[in-house]
Coordinates of C-alpha atoms in Angstrom, one line a residue:
M1 CA 11.1 24.3 64.3
A2 CA 9.0 24.0 67.5
P3 CA 5.2 24.2 67.0
E4 CA 5.1 27.3 69.2
N5 CA 7.7 29.0 67.2
A6 CA 6.0 28.0 63.9
S7 CA 2.7 29.3 65.2
T8 CA 4.3 32.6 66.2
L9 CA 6.0 33.0 62.8
S10 CA 2.7 32.1 61.0
F11 CA 0.7 34.8 62.8
E12 CA 3.5 37.3 62.4
K13 CA 3.3 36.8 58.6
I14 CA -0.5 37.0 58.8
S15 CA -0.3 40.3 60.8
D16 CA 2.1 41.7 58.2
A17 CA -0.2 40.8 55.3
V18 CA -3.2 42.3 57.1
R19 CA -1.4 45.6 57.7
R20 CA -0.3 45.7 54.0
L21 CA -3.9 45.3 53.1
C22 CA -5.0 48.0 55.4
D23 CA -2.4 50.4 54.0
G24 CA -2.9 49.4 50.4
L25 CA -6.7 49.4 50.1
P26 CA -7.2 53.2 50.4
K27 CA -4.4 53.8 47.8
L28 CA -6.2 51.4 45.5
Q29 CA -9.5 53.2 46.0
A30 CA -7.8 56.5 45.0
Q31 CA -6.3 54.9 41.9
A32 CA -9.7 53.5 40.9
R33 CA -11.8 56.5 41.7
L34 CA -13.1 56.9 38.2
L35 CA -14.5 53.3 38.4
Q36 CA -16.7 54.5 41.3
P37 CA -15.7 51.5 43.5
D38 CA -17.9 50.7 46.5
D39 CA -16.9 52.6 49.6
L40 CA -14.7 50.6 51.8
E41 CA -16.4 52.0 54.9
G42 CA -19.5 50.0 55.7
Q43 CA -18.3 46.8 53.9
E44 CA -18.2 44.1 56.6
W45 CA -14.9 42.6 55.5
F46 CA -13.2 46.0 55.5
E47 CA -14.6 46.9 58.9
L48 CA -13.4 43.6 60.3
L49 CA -10.0 44.3 58.9
R50 CA -9.9 47.7 60.4
Q51 CA -11.7 47.1 63.7
K52 CA -10.7 43.5 64.6
L53 CA -7.7 42.2 62.7
V54 CA -5.3 45.2 62.6
P55 CA -5.7 46.0 66.3
Q56 CA -5.7 42.4 67.6
L57 CA -3.4 40.4 65.4
G58 CA -0.3 41.5 67.3
Q59 CA 0.9 40.3 70.7
Q60 CA -2.7 40.5 72.1
S61 CA -3.2 38.6 75.3
W62 CA -6.8 39.4 76.2
L63 CA -10.4 38.8 75.1
V64 CA -13.2 41.3 74.4
V65 CA -16.5 40.3 75.9
A66 CA -19.6 42.3 74.8
V67 CA -23.1 42.1 76.3
V68 CA -25.4 42.6 73.3
G69 CA -29.1 42.4 72.5
G70 CA -32.2 44.3 71.6
T71 CA -34.1 47.2 73.3
N72 CA -35.1 47.0 76.9
I73 CA -34.2 43.4 77.6
G74 CA -31.9 43.8 80.5
K75 CA -28.4 44.1 78.9
S76 CA -27.2 46.6 81.4
V77 CA -28.5 44.4 84.3
I78 CA -26.4 41.5 83.0
F79 CA -23.4 43.9 82.6
N80 CA -23.8 45.1 86.1
H81 CA -23.8 41.6 87.5
L82 CA -20.5 41.0 85.6
A83 CA -19.2 44.3 87.1
G84 CA -20.3 43.4 90.6
H85 CA -21.9 46.8 91.1
R86 CA -24.3 49.2 89.4
A87 CA -21.8 50.4 86.7
S88 CA -24.3 51.0 83.9
A89 CA -27.6 52.8 84.2
T90 CA -30.7 50.7 84.0
S91 CA -34.3 51.6 83.3
P92 CA -37.5 49.6 82.8
L93 CA -38.6 52.1 80.2
A94 CA -37.2 52.7 76.7
S95 CA -33.7 52.1 75.6
G96 CA -31.0 53.9 77.6
T97 CA -27.4 53.1 76.6
K98 CA -26.4 55.3 73.6
H99 CA -22.6 54.6 73.8
P100 CA -20.7 51.5 74.8
V101 CA -19.1 51.3 78.2
A102 CA -16.2 49.2 79.1
L103 CA -14.7 47.6 82.2
V104 CA -11.0 46.9 81.8
P105 CA -8.6 45.1 84.1
E106 CA -6.3 47.1 86.5
G107 CA -3.2 48.2 84.6
F108 CA -4.6 47.6 81.2
P109 CA -4.6 51.2 80.0
D110 CA -0.9 51.3 80.9
R111 CA -0.1 48.2 78.8
E112 CA -2.4 48.8 75.8
N113 CA -3.7 51.6 73.7
L114 CA -7.5 51.5 74.1
A115 CA -8.0 53.9 71.2
A116 CA -6.2 51.4 68.9
V117 CA -8.3 48.5 70.3
F118 CA -11.5 50.4 69.5
P119 CA -10.5 52.6 66.5
D120 CA -14.0 54.0 65.8
F121 CA -14.6 55.5 69.2
T122 CA -13.3 58.4 71.1
M123 CA -12.2 57.2 74.6
K124 CA -13.7 58.9 77.6
K125 CA -13.0 58.2 81.3
W126 CA -16.2 56.7 82.8
T127 CA -17.1 58.6 85.9
D128 CA -20.8 57.9 86.5
A129 CA -23.5 55.5 85.4
E130 CA -25.4 58.1 83.4
S131 CA -22.5 58.9 81.1
A132 CA -23.5 56.5 78.3
L133 CA -27.0 58.0 78.1
Q134 CA -26.0 61.3 76.6
E135 CA -27.2 62.2 73.1
T136 CA -24.4 63.1 70.7
D137 CA -23.4 62.3 67.1
D138 CA -19.9 61.5 68.2
S139 CA -19.2 57.8 68.9
L140 CA -17.8 57.7 72.5
L141 CA -16.6 54.8 74.6
F142 CA -16.6 55.2 78.3
W143 CA -14.2 53.1 80.3
R144 CA -13.0 52.5 83.8
T145 CA -10.8 49.9 85.4
A146 CA -12.3 47.1 87.5
D147 CA -10.1 45.3 90.1
N148 CA -12.4 42.2 90.2
L149 CA -11.9 41.5 86.5
P150 CA -9.5 38.8 85.3
S151 CA -6.4 40.3 83.6
T152 CA -7.4 38.8 80.3
L153 CA -11.0 40.2 79.9
L154 CA -12.4 43.4 78.7
V155 CA -16.2 43.6 79.3
L156 CA -18.5 46.0 77.4
D157 CA -22.2 47.0 77.5
T158 CA -23.5 48.1 74.1
P159 CA -26.2 50.2 72.6
D160 CA -29.4 48.4 71.4
I161 CA -28.9 46.4 68.2
D162 CA -32.5 47.1 67.1
S163 CA -32.6 50.8 68.0
D164 CA -34.6 53.3 66.0
A165 CA -31.4 55.4 65.9
R166 CA -29.2 54.0 63.2
V167 CA -26.1 55.4 64.8
N168 CA -26.7 52.9 67.7
W169 CA -26.6 50.0 65.1
V170 CA -23.3 51.3 63.8
R171 CA -21.8 51.5 67.3
A172 CA -23.1 48.1 68.3
D173 CA -21.7 46.6 65.0
A174 CA -18.3 48.2 65.8
V175 CA -18.2 46.5 69.2
R176 CA -19.3 43.2 67.7
R177 CA -16.4 43.2 65.2
S178 CA -13.9 43.9 68.0
A179 CA -15.4 41.3 70.3
D180 CA -14.2 37.7 70.8
V181 CA -17.2 36.7 73.0
L182 CA -20.8 37.9 72.8
I183 CA -23.2 37.5 75.7
A184 CA -26.4 37.4 73.7
V185 CA -29.3 38.6 75.9
L186 CA -32.6 37.3 74.5
T187 CA -36.2 37.4 75.6
Q188 CA -39.4 35.9 74.4
Q189 CA -40.2 39.2 72.7
K190 CA -36.8 39.7 71.1
Y191 CA -35.4 36.3 70.1
N192 CA -37.1 36.5 66.7
D193 CA -36.6 40.2 65.9
A194 CA -35.3 40.8 62.4
A195 CA -32.6 43.3 63.4
V196 CA -31.5 41.1 66.2
K197 CA -31.2 38.0 63.9
E198 CA -29.3 40.0 61.3
F199 CA -26.8 41.2 63.9
F200 CA -26.1 37.6 65.1
R201 CA -26.0 36.2 61.5
K202 CA -22.9 38.4 61.1
A203 CA -21.5 37.2 64.4
G204 CA -22.1 33.6 63.3
R205 CA -20.2 34.2 60.0
E206 CA -17.3 35.6 62.1
D207 CA -17.4 32.5 64.4
K208 CA -17.7 34.5 67.5
A209 CA -18.0 32.6 70.8
V210 CA -21.6 33.2 72.0
L211 CA -23.0 32.8 75.5
V212 CA -26.8 33.0 75.4
V213 CA -28.7 34.4 78.3
F214 CA -32.5 34.0 78.0
N215 CA -33.6 36.8 80.3
Q216 CA -37.0 37.6 81.9
C217 CA -38.2 34.0 81.8
V218 CA -41.3 33.1 83.9
L219 CA -40.0 30.1 85.8
P220 CA -40.8 27.3 85.9
D221 CA -43.4 27.8 83.2
D222 CA -41.0 28.9 80.5
E223 CA -38.7 25.9 80.9
Q224 CA -40.6 24.1 78.2
Y225 CA -40.7 27.1 75.9
W226 CA -37.2 28.6 75.9
P227 CA -35.7 25.6 74.0
V228 CA -38.2 26.2 71.2
W229 CA -37.3 29.9 71.1
L230 CA -33.6 29.3 71.2
E231 CA -33.9 26.6 68.5
T232 CA -35.6 29.1 66.2
F233 CA -33.0 31.7 67.0
C234 CA -30.1 29.3 66.2
R235 CA -31.7 28.1 63.0
E236 CA -32.3 31.6 61.8
T237 CA -28.8 32.9 62.6
S238 CA -26.6 29.8 62.4
I239 CA -25.3 30.6 65.9
K240 CA -24.0 27.6 67.9
P241 CA -24.1 28.7 71.5
D242 CA -21.0 27.9 73.6
S243 CA -23.1 28.1 76.8
V244 CA -26.8 28.8 77.6
Y245 CA -28.3 30.4 80.7
I246 CA -31.8 31.3 81.7
A247 CA -32.7 34.1 84.2
P248 CA -36.0 34.8 85.8
A249 CA -38.1 37.9 85.4
D250 CA -37.3 39.4 88.8
R251 CA -36.9 43.2 88.7
T252 CA -36.1 43.5 92.4
A253 CA -33.4 40.9 92.2
A254 CA -32.0 42.5 89.0
E255 CA -31.8 46.0 90.7
Q256 CA -30.2 44.5 93.8
L257 CA -27.6 42.5 91.7
R258 CA -29.1 39.2 93.0
L259 CA -30.4 37.9 89.7
P260 CA -29.8 34.1 89.4
F261 CA -28.4 32.6 86.2
F262 CA -29.1 28.9 85.6
E263 CA -27.0 27.1 83.1
R264 CA -28.8 24.9 80.7
Q265 CA -27.5 22.2 78.4
W266 CA -27.5 22.9 74.7
P267 CA -28.4 21.4 72.4
R268 CA -31.2 19.6 74.2
P269 CA -31.0 15.8 74.1
A270 CA -33.4 13.9 71.8
A271 CA -36.8 13.1 73.3
G272 CA -36.8 9.8 75.2
S273 CA -33.0 9.7 75.8
S274 CA -33.3 8.3 79.4
T275 CA -29.6 8.6 80.1
E276 CA -29.7 12.3 79.8
L277 CA -32.9 12.9 81.8
N278 CA -33.4 13.6 85.4
G279 CA -36.6 11.7 86.5
S280 CA -37.3 14.0 89.4
D281 CA -37.5 17.0 87.1
P282 CA -41.2 17.6 86.0
F283 CA -40.0 19.2 82.7
K284 CA -37.5 16.3 82.1
S285 CA -34.6 18.6 82.0
P286 CA -31.2 17.1 81.2
S287 CA -29.3 16.0 84.2
R288 CA -26.5 18.4 83.5
D289 CA -28.8 21.4 83.8
S290 CA -27.7 23.5 86.8
Q291 CA -30.2 23.7 89.6
Q292 CA -28.0 26.3 91.4
P293 CA -27.2 29.8 90.1
R294 CA -24.0 30.3 88.3
D295 CA -21.5 33.2 88.6
L296 CA -21.2 34.6 85.1
R297 CA -18.0 36.4 85.8
E298 CA -16.4 33.3 87.1
D299 CA -17.6 31.3 84.1
L300 CA -16.1 33.9 81.8
S301 CA -12.8 33.7 83.6
R302 CA -12.7 30.0 82.8
L303 CA -13.2 30.4 79.1
K304 CA -10.6 28.6 77.0
F305 CA -8.8 31.8 76.1
R306 CA -6.5 30.6 73.4
E307 CA -9.1 28.5 71.6
I308 CA -11.5 31.4 71.5
R309 CA -8.9 33.8 70.4
I310 CA -7.7 31.8 67.5
R311 CA -11.2 30.9 66.6
T312 CA -12.5 34.5 66.4
L313 CA -9.4 35.7 64.6
R314 CA -9.7 32.9 62.1
G315 CA -13.4 33.6 61.6
S316 CA -12.6 37.3 60.8
L317 CA -9.9 36.3 58.4
Q318 CA -12.2 33.9 56.6
Q319 CA -14.7 36.7 56.1
L320 CA -11.9 39.0 54.9
I321 CA -10.8 36.5 52.2
H322 CA -14.3 35.1 51.4
P323 CA -14.6 34.8 47.6
V324 CA -18.1 36.2 47.5
S325 CA -18.4 38.7 50.3
G326 CA -14.7 39.6 51.0
I327 CA -11.7 41.2 49.3
P328 CA -11.7 38.8 46.3
Q329 CA -15.1 40.0 45.2
H330 CA -14.1 43.6 45.6
L331 CA -11.0 43.1 43.4
K332 CA -13.1 41.2 40.9
R333 CA -15.5 44.0 40.6
L334 CA -12.7 46.5 40.1
S335 CA -11.0 44.3 37.5
K336 CA -14.2 43.9 35.5
A337 CA -14.9 47.6 35.6
S338 CA -11.4 48.4 34.5
E339 CA -11.6 45.9 31.6
A340 CA -14.9 47.4 30.5
L341 CA -13.4 50.9 30.6
A342 CA -10.3 50.0 28.7
K343 CA -11.9 50.5 25.2
T344 CA -13.5 53.8 26.3
S345 CA -10.1 55.0 27.6
Q346 CA -8.4 54.3 24.3
R347 CA -11.0 56.3 22.4
L348 CA -11.3 59.1 24.9
S349 CA -7.6 59.9 25.5
A350 CA -6.7 63.3 24.2
D351 CA -4.3 61.9 21.6
S352 CA -7.0 59.8 19.9
V353 CA -9.8 62.4 20.1
L354 CA -7.7 65.1 18.5
K355 CA -7.3 63.6 15.1
I356 CA -6.0 66.7 13.3
R357 CA -6.0 66.4 9.5
D358 CA -4.4 68.7 7.0
W359 CA -2.8 71.0 9.6
P360 CA -1.4 74.0 7.7
T361 CA 2.3 74.6 7.4
P362 CA 4.1 77.9 7.0
A363 CA 5.5 78.9 3.7
N364 CA 9.0 77.6 3.1
T365 CA 10.3 81.1 2.7
T366 CA 9.8 81.7 6.4
F367 CA 12.2 78.8 7.3
V368 CA 14.7 79.8 4.6
D369 CA 14.8 83.3 5.8
E370 CA 15.5 82.2 9.3
I371 CA 18.1 79.7 8.2
R372 CA 19.8 82.5 6.2
I373 CA 19.8 84.8 9.2
W374 CA 21.1 82.1 11.5
W375 CA 23.8 81.2 9.1
K376 CA 24.7 84.8 8.3
E377 CA 25.4 85.4 11.9
R378 CA 28.0 82.6 11.8
Q379 CA 29.7 83.5 8.4
Q380 CA 33.2 84.7 8.4
G381 CA 35.7 86.3 6.0
W382 CA 35.1 86.9 2.3
A383 CA 32.0 84.7 2.2
K384 CA 30.2 87.0 4.7
K385 CA 31.3 90.1 2.7
I386 CA 30.1 88.9 -0.7
N387 CA 26.8 87.5 0.6
T388 CA 26.1 90.8 2.4
F389 CA 26.9 92.7 -0.8
Y390 CA 24.4 90.7 -2.9
D391 CA 21.7 90.9 -0.2
V392 CA 21.9 94.7 -0.2
M393 CA 22.0 94.8 -4.0
G394 CA 19.1 92.4 -4.2
K395 CA 16.9 94.4 -2.0
A396 CA 17.7 97.6 -4.0
V397 CA 16.9 95.9 -7.3
L398 CA 13.6 94.5 -6.1
V399 CA 12.2 97.8 -4.8
P400 CA 10.7 98.8 -8.2
L401 CA 9.6 95.2 -8.9
R402 CA 7.7 95.2 -5.6
M403 CA 6.1 98.6 -6.2
A404 CA 4.9 97.4 -9.6
R405 CA 3.6 94.1 -8.2
D406 CA 1.8 96.0 -5.4
A407 CA 0.2 98.4 -7.8
I408 CA -1.2 95.5 -9.9
Q409 CA -2.0 92.9 -7.2
G410 CA -2.2 95.0 -4.1
E411 CA 0.1 94.7 -1.1
P412 CA 0.7 91.0 -0.3
I413 CA -0.4 89.5 3.0
P414 CA 2.7 88.6 5.1
P415 CA 3.2 84.8 5.1
M416 CA 2.8 84.4 8.8
D417 CA -0.5 86.4 8.8
R418 CA -1.7 84.0 6.2
Y419 CA -0.6 81.1 8.3
R420 CA -2.3 82.4 11.4
E421 CA -5.6 82.6 9.5
A422 CA -5.2 79.1 8.2
E423 CA -4.3 77.6 11.6
W424 CA -7.3 79.3 13.2
S425 CA -9.6 77.6 10.7
A426 CA -7.9 74.3 11.4
I427 CA -8.4 74.8 15.2
L428 CA -12.1 75.5 14.8
L429 CA -12.5 72.3 12.7
T430 CA -10.5 70.3 15.2
V431 CA -12.6 71.6 18.2
E432 CA -15.8 70.8 16.4
E433 CA -14.7 67.3 15.5
M434 CA -13.6 66.7 19.1
F435 CA -16.9 67.8 20.6
D436 CA -18.8 65.6 18.1
K437 CA -16.7 62.6 19.1
L438 CA -17.1 63.3 22.8
Q439 CA -20.9 63.6 22.4
W440 CA -21.0 60.2 20.6
M441 CA -18.9 58.6 23.3
A442 CA -21.2 60.1 26.0
D443 CA -24.2 58.7 24.2
N444 CA -22.8 55.3 23.5
G445 CA -19.9 54.8 25.9
D446 CA -19.5 53.6 29.4
A447 CA -21.9 54.9 32.0
L448 CA -19.0 55.4 34.4
V449 CA -17.8 58.5 32.5
R450 CA -21.2 59.8 31.3
Q451 CA -21.6 62.1 34.2
R452 CA -18.2 63.6 33.7
M453 CA -18.8 63.9 30.0
E454 CA -22.0 65.9 30.5
L455 CA -20.0 68.7 32.2
I456 CA -17.5 68.7 29.4
L457 CA -20.2 68.8 26.7
D458 CA -22.1 71.7 28.2
A459 CA -22.7 74.4 25.5
A460 CA -21.1 77.0 27.8
S461 CA -18.0 74.9 28.0
R462 CA -17.7 74.9 24.2
T463 CA -18.1 78.6 24.0
R464 CA -15.6 79.2 26.7
L465 CA -13.0 77.0 25.0
I466 CA -13.3 78.8 21.7
E467 CA -13.0 82.2 23.3
T468 CA -10.0 81.0 25.3
L469 CA -8.4 79.7 22.2
R470 CA -9.1 82.8 20.2
Q471 CA -7.4 85.1 22.8
R472 CA -4.4 82.8 23.2
H473 CA -4.0 82.3 19.5
R474 CA -3.8 86.0 18.9
K475 CA -0.9 86.3 21.2
V476 CA 1.2 83.6 19.6
D477 CA 4.5 84.9 18.1
F478 CA 4.9 82.5 15.2
S479 CA 8.1 84.2 14.0
A480 CA 9.7 83.6 17.4
E481 CA 8.5 80.0 17.3
I482 CA 10.2 79.4 13.9
R483 CA 13.3 81.2 15.0
S484 CA 13.6 79.0 18.0
I485 CA 13.1 75.8 16.0
V486 CA 15.6 76.8 13.4
A487 CA 18.2 77.6 16.0
Q488 CA 17.5 74.3 17.9
E489 CA 17.6 72.1 14.8
M490 CA 20.7 73.8 13.3
E491 CA 22.6 73.1 16.5
V492 CA 21.4 69.5 16.5
F493 CA 22.3 69.2 12.8
S494 CA 25.8 70.4 13.4
V495 CA 26.4 67.8 16.1
D496 CA 24.5 64.8 14.6
S497 CA 25.8 65.3 11.0
P498 CA 29.2 67.0 11.3
Q499 CA 30.3 66.0 7.8
L500 CA 27.1 67.4 6.1
F501 CA 27.3 70.4 8.3
Q502 CA 30.9 70.9 7.1
M503 CA 29.7 70.6 3.5
Y504 CA 27.1 73.2 4.4
R505 CA 29.9 75.5 5.4
Q506 CA 31.8 74.8 2.2
L507 CA 28.6 75.3 0.3
H508 CA 28.4 78.9 1.4
N509 CA 31.8 79.6 0.1
V510 CA 30.9 77.9 -3.2
S511 CA 27.6 79.7 -3.4
A512 CA 29.3 83.0 -2.8
A513 CA 31.7 82.3 -5.6
V514 CA 29.1 81.4 -8.2
R515 CA 26.4 83.8 -7.1
P516 CA 27.2 86.5 -9.6
M517 CA 26.5 84.1 -12.5
T518 CA 23.4 82.7 -10.8
S519 CA 22.1 86.1 -10.0
V520 CA 22.5 87.4 -13.5
V521 CA 20.9 84.4 -15.1
L522 CA 18.0 84.3 -12.8
F523 CA 17.5 88.0 -12.7
S524 CA 17.4 88.1 -16.5
L525 CA 14.6 85.6 -16.2
G526 CA 12.8 88.0 -14.1
M527 CA 13.3 86.1 -10.8
G528 CA 15.5 88.6 -8.9
P529 CA 18.7 88.1 -7.0
V530 CA 19.4 84.8 -5.2
S531 CA 19.0 86.2 -1.7
E532 CA 15.3 87.2 -2.5
T533 CA 14.1 84.7 -5.1
V534 CA 16.2 81.7 -5.8
A535 CA 16.3 80.3 -2.3
P536 CA 12.6 80.5 -1.8
F537 CA 11.9 79.2 -5.3
V538 CA 14.1 76.2 -4.9
A539 CA 12.8 75.6 -1.4
N540 CA 9.3 75.4 -2.8
A541 CA 10.5 73.1 -5.7
A542 CA 12.5 70.8 -3.5
A543 CA 13.9 71.4 -0.1
S544 CA 16.2 74.4 -0.4
A545 CA 18.8 75.8 -2.7
V546 CA 21.7 74.4 -0.6
V547 CA 20.4 70.9 -0.9
H548 CA 21.1 70.8 -4.6
V549 CA 24.3 72.8 -4.5
V550 CA 25.7 70.5 -1.8
A551 CA 24.7 67.5 -4.0
D552 CA 26.6 68.9 -6.9
V553 CA 29.6 69.9 -4.9
A554 CA 29.7 66.5 -3.2
T555 CA 29.7 64.7 -6.5
G556 CA 32.4 66.9 -8.1
A557 CA 30.0 68.7 -10.4
T558 CA 31.1 72.2 -9.3
T559 CA 31.0 73.5 -12.9
A560 CA 27.3 72.8 -13.0
V561 CA 26.3 75.0 -10.1
A562 CA 23.9 77.3 -11.8
G563 CA 20.2 78.2 -11.7
E564 CA 19.1 75.2 -13.8
T565 CA 21.1 72.8 -11.5
A566 CA 19.7 74.4 -8.4
V567 CA 16.2 73.4 -9.2
S568 CA 17.0 69.9 -10.6
G569 CA 16.1 66.6 -8.9
M570 CA 18.1 64.9 -6.2
A571 CA 21.7 64.3 -7.2
S572 CA 23.0 62.2 -4.3
A573 CA 22.2 60.6 -0.9
G574 CA 23.5 63.7 0.8
S575 CA 20.9 65.7 -0.9
G576 CA 18.1 63.4 0.4
M577 CA 19.4 63.7 3.9
L578 CA 19.4 67.4 3.8
Q579 CA 15.9 67.5 2.3
T580 CA 14.7 65.2 5.1
W581 CA 16.2 67.5 7.6
F582 CA 14.4 70.5 6.1
H583 CA 11.1 68.7 6.2
R584 CA 11.8 68.0 9.8
L585 CA 11.7 71.7 10.5
H586 CA 8.1 71.7 9.3
S587 CA 7.3 68.6 11.4
V588 CA 8.8 70.1 14.6
F589 CA 6.8 73.3 14.1
T590 CA 3.6 71.5 13.4
Q591 CA 4.2 69.3 16.5
R592 CA 4.6 72.3 18.7
R593 CA 1.5 73.9 17.4
V594 CA -0.6 70.8 17.9
E595 CA 0.8 70.3 21.4
W596 CA -0.2 73.9 22.1
L597 CA -3.8 73.2 21.1
T598 CA -3.8 69.9 22.9
Q599 CA -2.6 71.5 26.1
V600 CA -5.3 74.2 26.0
I601 CA -7.9 71.6 25.5
R602 CA -6.6 69.5 28.3
D603 CA -6.4 72.5 30.7
D604 CA -9.8 73.9 29.8
V605 CA -11.9 70.9 28.8
L606 CA -10.7 67.4 29.5
G607 CA -8.7 68.2 32.6
T608 CA -7.3 65.0 34.1
L609 CA -10.0 62.9 32.6
P610 CA -7.7 61.2 30.0
E611 CA -5.1 60.3 32.6
E612 CA -7.8 59.1 35.0
L613 CA -9.3 56.9 32.3
Q614 CA -5.9 55.5 31.4
A615 CA -5.1 54.7 35.0
A616 CA -8.5 53.1 35.6
A617 CA -8.2 51.1 32.4
E618 CA -4.8 49.8 33.5
L619 CA -5.8 49.4 37.1
T620 CA -5.0 45.7 37.4
S621 CA -1.4 46.2 36.3
S622 CA -0.9 49.2 38.7
A623 CA 1.3 48.9 41.8
E624 CA -1.7 49.7 44.0
Y625 CA -3.7 46.8 42.7
Q626 CA -0.8 44.4 42.6
N627 CA 0.2 45.2 46.2
V628 CA -3.3 44.4 47.5
A629 CA -3.6 41.3 45.4
K630 CA -0.2 40.1 46.7
A631 CA -1.2 40.7 50.3
L632 CA -4.5 38.8 49.7
K633 CA -2.6 35.9 48.1
D634 CA -0.3 35.7 51.1
L635 CA -3.2 35.6 53.5
Q636 CA -4.9 32.8 51.5
D637 CA -1.7 30.8 51.5
L638 CA -1.2 31.3 55.2
M639 CA -4.8 30.4 56.3
P640 CA -4.3 26.6 56.4
S641 CA -1.5 27.2 59.0
T642 CA -4.0 28.7 61.4
A643 CA -6.2 25.6 61.7
D644 CA -4.2 24.0 64.5
S645 CA -2.2 27.1 65.6
E646 CA -2.5 29.7 68.2
P647 CA -1.3 33.3 68.0
A648 CA 1.5 34.2 70.3
A649 CA 0.3 35.5 73.6

């Protein structure tokens, strides 16, 4: 493959990875919100991604040149000289420029989207020099075309990088990230300013091309001093200037756009290096120092466009993937926070918090009654007639027995009323245990969830939950719940175990045939007819009357079907299967009731906290994390290919 094609392919892949990062990072932040990740906005690597790499890694064929520097040092004067007219307002007083202004080549707005090039600014057509002086919280960028600009250059004047107004720093930083070339305007008063040096340290890490203009120099006196000032500036910022100019302190020339710029060699040659010195120069300036003014605009047009472009893009990419200050560190912090939260997540999920012990179960009679009703609705022929006869007879016989029992013991509490009371007690114990555990976790658990837990553990929250549970619990129709479960499980039973279900059908015929004997025997024992007493009794003793009858029928012991046999131990494997099924009715009912309580607690107390904890604890295995990690790995693998490559023009 030709080098040019390989270069183009390499940068296409890099551009794709960069866009995947830009799309994936906000999704990862949302997934990790419980871990309280650092905001993406304001992190240098993310702003470079958003403001430099995404807009400029495509088929860009231009350079952004920004005039930058501290307060009241003549930035706008330098900018106006580049423009060739008084484009930007100037003042010898305090800082003026509040918003960046841009000169763009003719036809550029038709070819490119300026808003995409400078994503943090609202574009405004630039109509007069005073536009950028207006006070507003909105970040504006004023632009106009300039017919004297090379087609490959965009030139900007920026707000002061050491302004008292922090918003000006933010705007200047946004321009810096977008820029390829910085014209650093320095003076004796500003070269060592802390804010100025910090601004250029960032530019140095991004490997921006920097042209230094030492402005307001007293010439020739300052010829011996500016190298000292610049050496200090470079040492403090790690900037390596591509070119250096000095300009005299001449306000009249500045206002009339006649300010001369003298190029100076940098770095300066070692003292005593005669081959580099001009003997006629009283300050022993290097012979390559310009004694004639230079045209800054012309020098800019001669910049090595492709070299600077790849250099600044590569510098921004290196900051993006820097192991300490870039995306890898961000992912590392998220991973560590996720790992630390994993244990808390396991303890705090609703399923582990609600350890419900000894949940009550309804009396077996309630299930047996519903089974009988369900089955009776499906009986046919003589079996239905004889069972109906004994049901009616049983109820009539039991009337005096019930009256006698009620007179001695009082009217009995309905089974489901008794269950409702028992379940409410279990609910109160469960809620108390849950709040105790949550309090312990808040006191001893991860600080990330402590703030959320404090809201949950508020005394008013506990009171509200109990009152909500009380009101909803009173409205629960337990009989309807059991009826629904029996119908559901009987249908499943008939499909999953057709042979046993068929035996169940045969059983009813057998039970109907032997019921007179069983009824008499048991009634003589004071237990009442089968339909009222035997089935509940056997159910409490084992699983249900039909379990044992089926066992005996299945093993051929039909002659033994009687009261004694009905309450005997298991007689076959079929009996065990039916008993297991009966116990399943209890399990399904209990499961539904516990799910009901869990849902109320989730809705009114925990909310989405358990799910958020789980998602945060498993963050590194999530698609959001893996997508960002994959894009980062692709960038890291592609970086070596940019060393000797150029992005497609």
